[in-house]
């Protein structure tokens, strides 16, 4: 199974959030790639192809919405599901998130059960398409 792990790219500039998500996903058998800005994420995507991307919205250099728009405009990357990591301040804003090209969202503070559900749901959608 070692080579068949689901690859998740985490784009997050907050160190603690990144560690938290990494721990949750590693524990559940996912393989993790990390970027701390939108530009770094785009650079990584030229060399690696994750199965799913978790995207923070507020990032240095390039925000998560812009990075996602670029990812979704690229033929080789547009089928990769992108889930927004949204702050609790954005409660009620989730519909707007989905209109910006994201495939879903996970609200912060991140709960493991909800994170895993959101990932599974997005990957199932892709497989069924
Ligand atoms: Mn951030």
JSON list of C-alpha atoms and ligand atoms in Angstrom, two decimals:
[
{"chain": "A", "resi": 1, "resn": "UNK", "atom": "CA", "xyz": [0.00, 0.00, 0.00]},
{"chain": "A", "resi": 2, "resn": "UNK", "atom": "CA", "xyz": [2.98, 2.26, 0.57]},
{"chain": "A", "resi": 3, "resn": "UNK", "atom": "CA", "xyz": [3.07, 3.46, -3.01]},
{"chain": "A", "resi": 4, "resn": "UNK", "atom": "CA", "xyz": [-0.68, 3.90, -3.26]},
{"chain": "A", "resi": 5, "resn": "UNK", "atom": "CA", "xyz": [-1.16, 6.60, -0.68]},
{"chain": "A", "resi": 6, "resn": "UNK", "atom": "CA", "xyz": [-3.46, 9.47, -1.55]},
{"chain": "A", "resi": 7, "resn": "UNK", "atom": "CA", "xyz": [-1.37, 12.59, -2.06]},
{"chain": "A", "resi": 8, "resn": "UNK", "atom": "CA", "xyz": [-2.59, 15.78, -0.42]},
{"chain": "A", "resi": 9, "resn": "UNK", "atom": "CA", "xyz": [-1.06, 19.20, -1.03]},
{"chain": "A", "resi": 10, "resn": "UNK", "atom": "CA", "xyz": [-1.56, 21.52, 1.94]},
{"chain": "A", "resi": 11, "resn": "UNK", "atom": "CA", "xyz": [-1.21, 25.20, 1.14]},
{"chain": "A", "resi": 12, "resn": "UNK", "atom": "CA", "xyz": [-1.14, 27.00, 4.48]},
{"chain": "A", "resi": 13, "resn": "UNK", "atom": "CA", "xyz": [1.06, 29.74, 5.91]},
{"chain": "A", "resi": 14, "resn": "UNK", "atom": "CA", "xyz": [0.05, 29.19, 9.54]},
{"chain": "A", "resi": 15, "resn": "UNK", "atom": "CA", "xyz": [2.59, 26.82, 11.03]},
{"chain": "A", "resi": 16, "resn": "UNK", "atom": "CA", "xyz": [0.29, 25.37, 13.69]},
{"chain": "A", "resi": 17, "resn": "UNK", "atom": "CA", "xyz": [-2.55, 24.74, 11.26]},
{"chain": "A", "resi": 18, "resn": "UNK", "atom": "CA", "xyz": [-0.15, 23.07, 8.87]},
{"chain": "A", "resi": 19, "resn": "UNK", "atom": "CA", "xyz": [1.22, 20.78, 11.56]},
{"chain": "A", "resi": 20, "resn": "UNK", "atom": "CA", "xyz": [-2.31, 19.95, 12.72]},
{"chain": "A", "resi": 21, "resn": "UNK", "atom": "CA", "xyz": [-3.52, 19.02, 9.24]},
{"chain": "A", "resi": 22, "resn": "UNK", "atom": "CA", "xyz": [-0.32, 17.12, 8.52]},
{"chain": "A", "resi": 23, "resn": "UNK", "atom": "CA", "xyz": [-0.71, 15.07, 11.72]},
{"chain": "A", "resi": 24, "resn": "UNK", "atom": "CA", "xyz": [-4.37, 14.30, 11.06]},
{"chain": "A", "resi": 25, "resn": "UNK", "atom": "CA", "xyz": [-3.74, 13.17, 7.52]},
{"chain": "A", "resi": 26, "resn": "UNK", "atom": "CA", "xyz": [-0.49, 11.30, 8.10]},
{"chain": "A", "resi": 27, "resn": "UNK", "atom": "CA", "xyz": [-2.23, 9.41, 10.89]},
{"chain": "A", "resi": 28, "resn": "UNK", "atom": "CA", "xyz": [-4.89, 8.35, 8.42]},
{"chain": "A", "resi": 29, "resn": "UNK", "atom": "CA", "xyz": [-2.47, 7.11, 5.78]},
{"chain": "A", "resi": 30, "resn": "UNK", "atom": "CA", "xyz": [-2.27, 10.10, 3.45]},
{"chain": "A", "resi": 31, "resn": "UNK", "atom": "CA", "xyz": [0.94, 11.36, 1.86]},
{"chain": "A", "resi": 32, "resn": "UNK", "atom": "CA", "xyz": [1.49, 15.07, 2.47]},
{"chain": "A", "resi": 33, "resn": "UNK", "atom": "CA", "xyz": [3.09, 17.83, 0.42]},
{"chain": "A", "resi": 34, "resn": "UNK", "atom": "CA", "xyz": [3.29, 21.32, 1.85]},
{"chain": "A", "resi": 35, "resn": "UNK", "atom": "CA", "xyz": [3.42, 24.84, 0.45]},
{"chain": "A", "resi": 36, "resn": "UNK", "atom": "CA", "xyz": [3.21, 28.06, 2.41]},
{"chain": "A", "resi": 37, "resn": "UNK", "atom": "CA", "xyz": [1.99, 30.38, -0.34]},
{"chain": "A", "resi": 38, "resn": "UNK", "atom": "CA", "xyz": [0.00, 30.32, -3.56]},
{"chain": "A", "resi": 39, "resn": "UNK", "atom": "CA", "xyz": [3.10, 30.87, -5.65]},
{"chain": "A", "resi": 40, "resn": "UNK", "atom": "CA", "xyz": [4.90, 28.00, -3.96]},
{"chain": "A", "resi": 41, "resn": "UNK", "atom": "CA", "xyz": [1.88, 25.77, -4.55]},
{"chain": "A", "resi": 42, "resn": "UNK", "atom": "CA", "xyz": [1.81, 26.59, -8.26]},
{"chain": "A", "resi": 43, "resn": "UNK", "atom": "CA", "xyz": [5.53, 25.89, -8.51]},
{"chain": "A", "resi": 44, "resn": "UNK", "atom": "CA", "xyz": [5.05, 22.50, -6.82]},
{"chain": "A", "resi": 45, "resn": "UNK", "atom": "CA", "xyz": [2.26, 21.60, -9.22]},
{"chain": "A", "resi": 46, "resn": "UNK", "atom": "CA", "xyz": [4.63, 21.80, -12.16]},
{"chain": "A", "resi": 47, "resn": "UNK", "atom": "CA", "xyz": [6.58, 18.84, -10.71]},
{"chain": "A", "resi": 48, "resn": "UNK", "atom": "CA", "xyz": [4.06, 16.91, -8.61]},
{"chain": "A", "resi": 49, "resn": "UNK", "atom": "CA", "xyz": [0.44, 15.94, -9.05]},
{"chain": "A", "resi": 50, "resn": "UNK", "atom": "CA", "xyz": [-1.48, 15.64, -5.79]},
{"chain": "A", "resi": 51, "resn": "UNK", "atom": "CA", "xyz": [-4.85, 13.89, -5.69]},
{"chain": "A", "resi": 52, "resn": "UNK", "atom": "CA", "xyz": [-6.37, 16.78, -3.75]},
{"chain": "A", "resi": 53, "resn": "UNK", "atom": "CA", "xyz": [-5.38, 20.26, -2.57]},
{"chain": "A", "resi": 54, "resn": "UNK", "atom": "CA", "xyz": [-6.25, 21.94, 0.74]},
{"chain": "A", "resi": 55, "resn": "UNK", "atom": "CA", "xyz": [-6.01, 25.69, 0.24]},
{"chain": "A", "resi": 56, "resn": "UNK", "atom": "CA", "xyz": [-5.88, 28.37, 2.91]},
{"chain": "A", "resi": 57, "resn": "UNK", "atom": "CA", "xyz": [-7.46, 31.60, 1.68]},
{"chain": "A", "resi": 58, "resn": "UNK", "atom": "CA", "xyz": [-5.15, 34.16, 3.26]},
{"chain": "A", "resi": 59, "resn": "UNK", "atom": "CA", "xyz": [-1.61, 33.52, 2.10]},
{"chain": "A", "resi": 60, "resn": "UNK", "atom": "CA", "xyz": [1.46, 35.65, 1.49]},
{"chain": "A", "resi": 61, "resn": "UNK", "atom": "CA", "xyz": [2.45, 36.61, -2.10]},
{"chain": "A", "resi": 62, "resn": "UNK", "atom": "CA", "xyz": [-0.68, 35.14, -3.68]},
{"chain": "A", "resi": 63, "resn": "UNK", "atom": "CA", "xyz": [-3.97, 34.41, -1.91]},
{"chain": "A", "resi": 64, "resn": "UNK", "atom": "CA", "xyz": [-5.75, 31.08, -2.08]},
{"chain": "A", "resi": 65, "resn": "UNK", "atom": "CA", "xyz": [-8.56, 32.29, -4.33]},
{"chain": "A", "resi": 66, "resn": "UNK", "atom": "CA", "xyz": [-6.15, 33.55, -6.98]},
{"chain": "A", "resi": 67, "resn": "UNK", "atom": "CA", "xyz": [-4.02, 30.40, -6.76]},
{"chain": "A", "resi": 68, "resn": "UNK", "atom": "CA", "xyz": [-7.13, 28.23, -7.14]},
{"chain": "A", "resi": 69, "resn": "UNK", "atom": "CA", "xyz": [-8.32, 30.24, -10.14]},
{"chain": "A", "resi": 70, "resn": "UNK", "atom": "CA", "xyz": [-4.96, 29.65, -11.82]},
{"chain": "A", "resi": 71, "resn": "UNK", "atom": "CA", "xyz": [-4.95, 25.94, -10.94]},
{"chain": "A", "resi": 72, "resn": "UNK", "atom": "CA", "xyz": [-8.46, 25.54, -12.36]},
{"chain": "A", "resi": 73, "resn": "UNK", "atom": "CA", "xyz": [-7.46, 27.34, -15.57]},
{"chain": "A", "resi": 74, "resn": "UNK", "atom": "CA", "xyz": [-4.70, 24.84, -16.29]},
{"chain": "A", "resi": 75, "resn": "UNK", "atom": "CA", "xyz": [-5.65, 21.78, -18.31]},
{"chain": "A", "resi": 76, "resn": "UNK", "atom": "CA", "xyz": [-3.34, 19.40, -16.45]},
{"chain": "A", "resi": 77, "resn": "UNK", "atom": "CA", "xyz": [-4.47, 20.52, -12.99]},
{"chain": "A", "resi": 78, "resn": "UNK", "atom": "CA", "xyz": [-8.09, 21.52, -13.29]},
{"chain": "A", "resi": 79, "resn": "UNK", "atom": "CA", "xyz": [-9.47, 18.11, -12.34]},
{"chain": "A", "resi": 80, "resn": "UNK", "atom": "CA", "xyz": [-7.66, 18.14, -8.99]},
{"chain": "A", "resi": 81, "resn": "UNK", "atom": "CA", "xyz": [-10.23, 18.96, -6.28]},
{"chain": "A", "resi": 82, "resn": "UNK", "atom": "CA", "xyz": [-9.37, 22.06, -4.25]},
{"chain": "A", "resi": 83, "resn": "UNK", "atom": "CA", "xyz": [-10.88, 22.45, -0.79]},
{"chain": "A", "resi": 84, "resn": "UNK", "atom": "CA", "xyz": [-10.75, 25.85, 0.88]},
{"chain": "A", "resi": 85, "resn": "UNK", "atom": "CA", "xyz": [-9.64, 26.07, 4.49]},
{"chain": "A", "resi": 86, "resn": "UNK", "atom": "CA", "xyz": [-11.94, 28.79, 5.79]},
{"chain": "A", "resi": 87, "resn": "UNK", "atom": "CA", "xyz": [-11.66, 30.73, 9.03]},
{"chain": "A", "resi": 88, "resn": "UNK", "atom": "CA", "xyz": [-14.67, 30.73, 11.33]},
{"chain": "A", "resi": 89, "resn": "UNK", "atom": "CA", "xyz": [-15.04, 34.44, 10.53]},
{"chain": "A", "resi": 90, "resn": "UNK", "atom": "CA", "xyz": [-16.18, 33.32, 7.11]},
{"chain": "A", "resi": 91, "resn": "UNK", "atom": "CA", "xyz": [-19.18, 31.40, 8.45]},
{"chain": "A", "resi": 92, "resn": "UNK", "atom": "CA", "xyz": [-22.07, 31.87, 6.05]},
{"chain": "A", "resi": 93, "resn": "UNK", "atom": "CA", "xyz": [-19.64, 32.76, 3.28]},
{"chain": "A", "resi": 94, "resn": "UNK", "atom": "CA", "xyz": [-19.25, 29.18, 2.14]},
{"chain": "A", "resi": 95, "resn": "UNK", "atom": "CA", "xyz": [-21.50, 29.54, -0.89]},
{"chain": "A", "resi": 96, "resn": "UNK", "atom": "CA", "xyz": [-19.32, 32.36, -2.13]},
{"chain": "A", "resi": 97, "resn": "UNK", "atom": "CA", "xyz": [-16.30, 30.10, -1.74]},
{"chain": "A", "resi": 98, "resn": "UNK", "atom": "CA", "xyz": [-17.88, 27.48, -3.98]},
{"chain": "A", "resi": 99, "resn": "UNK", "atom": "CA", "xyz": [-18.56, 30.16, -6.59]},
{"chain": "A", "resi": 100, "resn": "UNK", "atom": "CA", "xyz": [-14.86, 30.99, -6.69]},
{"chain": "A", "resi": 101, "resn": "UNK", "atom": "CA", "xyz": [-13.90, 27.63, -8.13]},
{"chain": "A", "resi": 102, "resn": "UNK", "atom": "CA", "xyz": [-13.36, 25.61, -4.98]},
{"chain": "A", "resi": 103, "resn": "UNK", "atom": "CA", "xyz": [-14.77, 22.09, -4.85]},
{"chain": "A", "resi": 104, "resn": "UNK", "atom": "CA", "xyz": [-15.61, 22.36, -1.15]},
{"chain": "A", "resi": 105, "resn": "UNK", "atom": "CA", "xyz": [-14.38, 23.74, 2.11]},
{"chain": "A", "resi": 106, "resn": "UNK", "atom": "CA", "xyz": [-13.28, 22.77, 5.59]},
{"chain": "A", "resi": 107, "resn": "UNK", "atom": "CA", "xyz": [-13.98, 25.26, 8.37]},
{"chain": "A", "resi": 108, "resn": "UNK", "atom": "CA", "xyz": [-11.33, 26.20, 10.91]},
{"chain": "A", "resi": 109, "resn": "UNK", "atom": "CA", "xyz": [-10.73, 25.19, 13.63]},
{"chain": "A", "resi": 110, "resn": "UNK", "atom": "CA", "xyz": [-10.25, 21.98, 11.67]},
{"chain": "A", "resi": 111, "resn": "UNK", "atom": "CA", "xyz": [-11.89, 18.86, 13.03]},
{"chain": "A", "resi": 112, "resn": "UNK", "atom": "CA", "xyz": [-10.40, 15.58, 11.89]},
{"chain": "A", "resi": 113, "resn": "UNK", "atom": "CA", "xyz": [-13.73, 13.92, 11.17]},
{"chain": "A", "resi": 114, "resn": "UNK", "atom": "CA", "xyz": [-14.92, 16.79, 8.99]},
{"chain": "A", "resi": 115, "resn": "UNK", "atom": "CA", "xyz": [-11.59, 17.07, 7.20]},
{"chain": "A", "resi": 116, "resn": "UNK", "atom": "CA", "xyz": [-11.59, 13.36, 6.32]},
{"chain": "A", "resi": 117, "resn": "UNK", "atom": "CA", "xyz": [-15.23, 13.51, 5.24]},
{"chain": "A", "resi": 118, "resn": "UNK", "atom": "CA", "xyz": [-14.61, 16.48, 2.96]},
{"chain": "A", "resi": 119, "resn": "UNK", "atom": "CA", "xyz": [-11.60, 14.81, 1.35]},
{"chain": "A", "resi": 120, "resn": "UNK", "atom": "CA", "xyz": [-13.38, 11.48, 0.84]},
{"chain": "A", "resi": 121, "resn": "UNK", "atom": "CA", "xyz": [-16.42, 13.23, -0.60]},
{"chain": "A", "resi": 122, "resn": "UNK", "atom": "CA", "xyz": [-14.37, 15.21, -3.13]},
{"chain": "A", "resi": 123, "resn": "UNK", "atom": "CA", "xyz": [-12.33, 12.21, -4.23]},
{"chain": "A", "resi": 124, "resn": "UNK", "atom": "CA", "xyz": [-15.50, 10.14, -4.65]},
{"chain": "A", "resi": 125, "resn": "UNK", "atom": "CA", "xyz": [-16.97, 12.86, -6.84]},
{"chain": "A", "resi": 126, "resn": "UNK", "atom": "CA", "xyz": [-13.88, 12.89, -9.05]},
{"chain": "A", "resi": 127, "resn": "UNK", "atom": "CA", "xyz": [-13.88, 9.09, -9.36]},
{"chain": "A", "resi": 128, "resn": "UNK", "atom": "CA", "xyz": [-17.55, 9.08, -10.29]},
{"chain": "A", "resi": 129, "resn": "UNK", "atom": "CA", "xyz": [-17.19, 11.78, -12.93]},
{"chain": "B", "resi": 1, "resn": "LIG", "atom": "MN1", "xyz": [-3.26, 32.02, 6.27]}
]
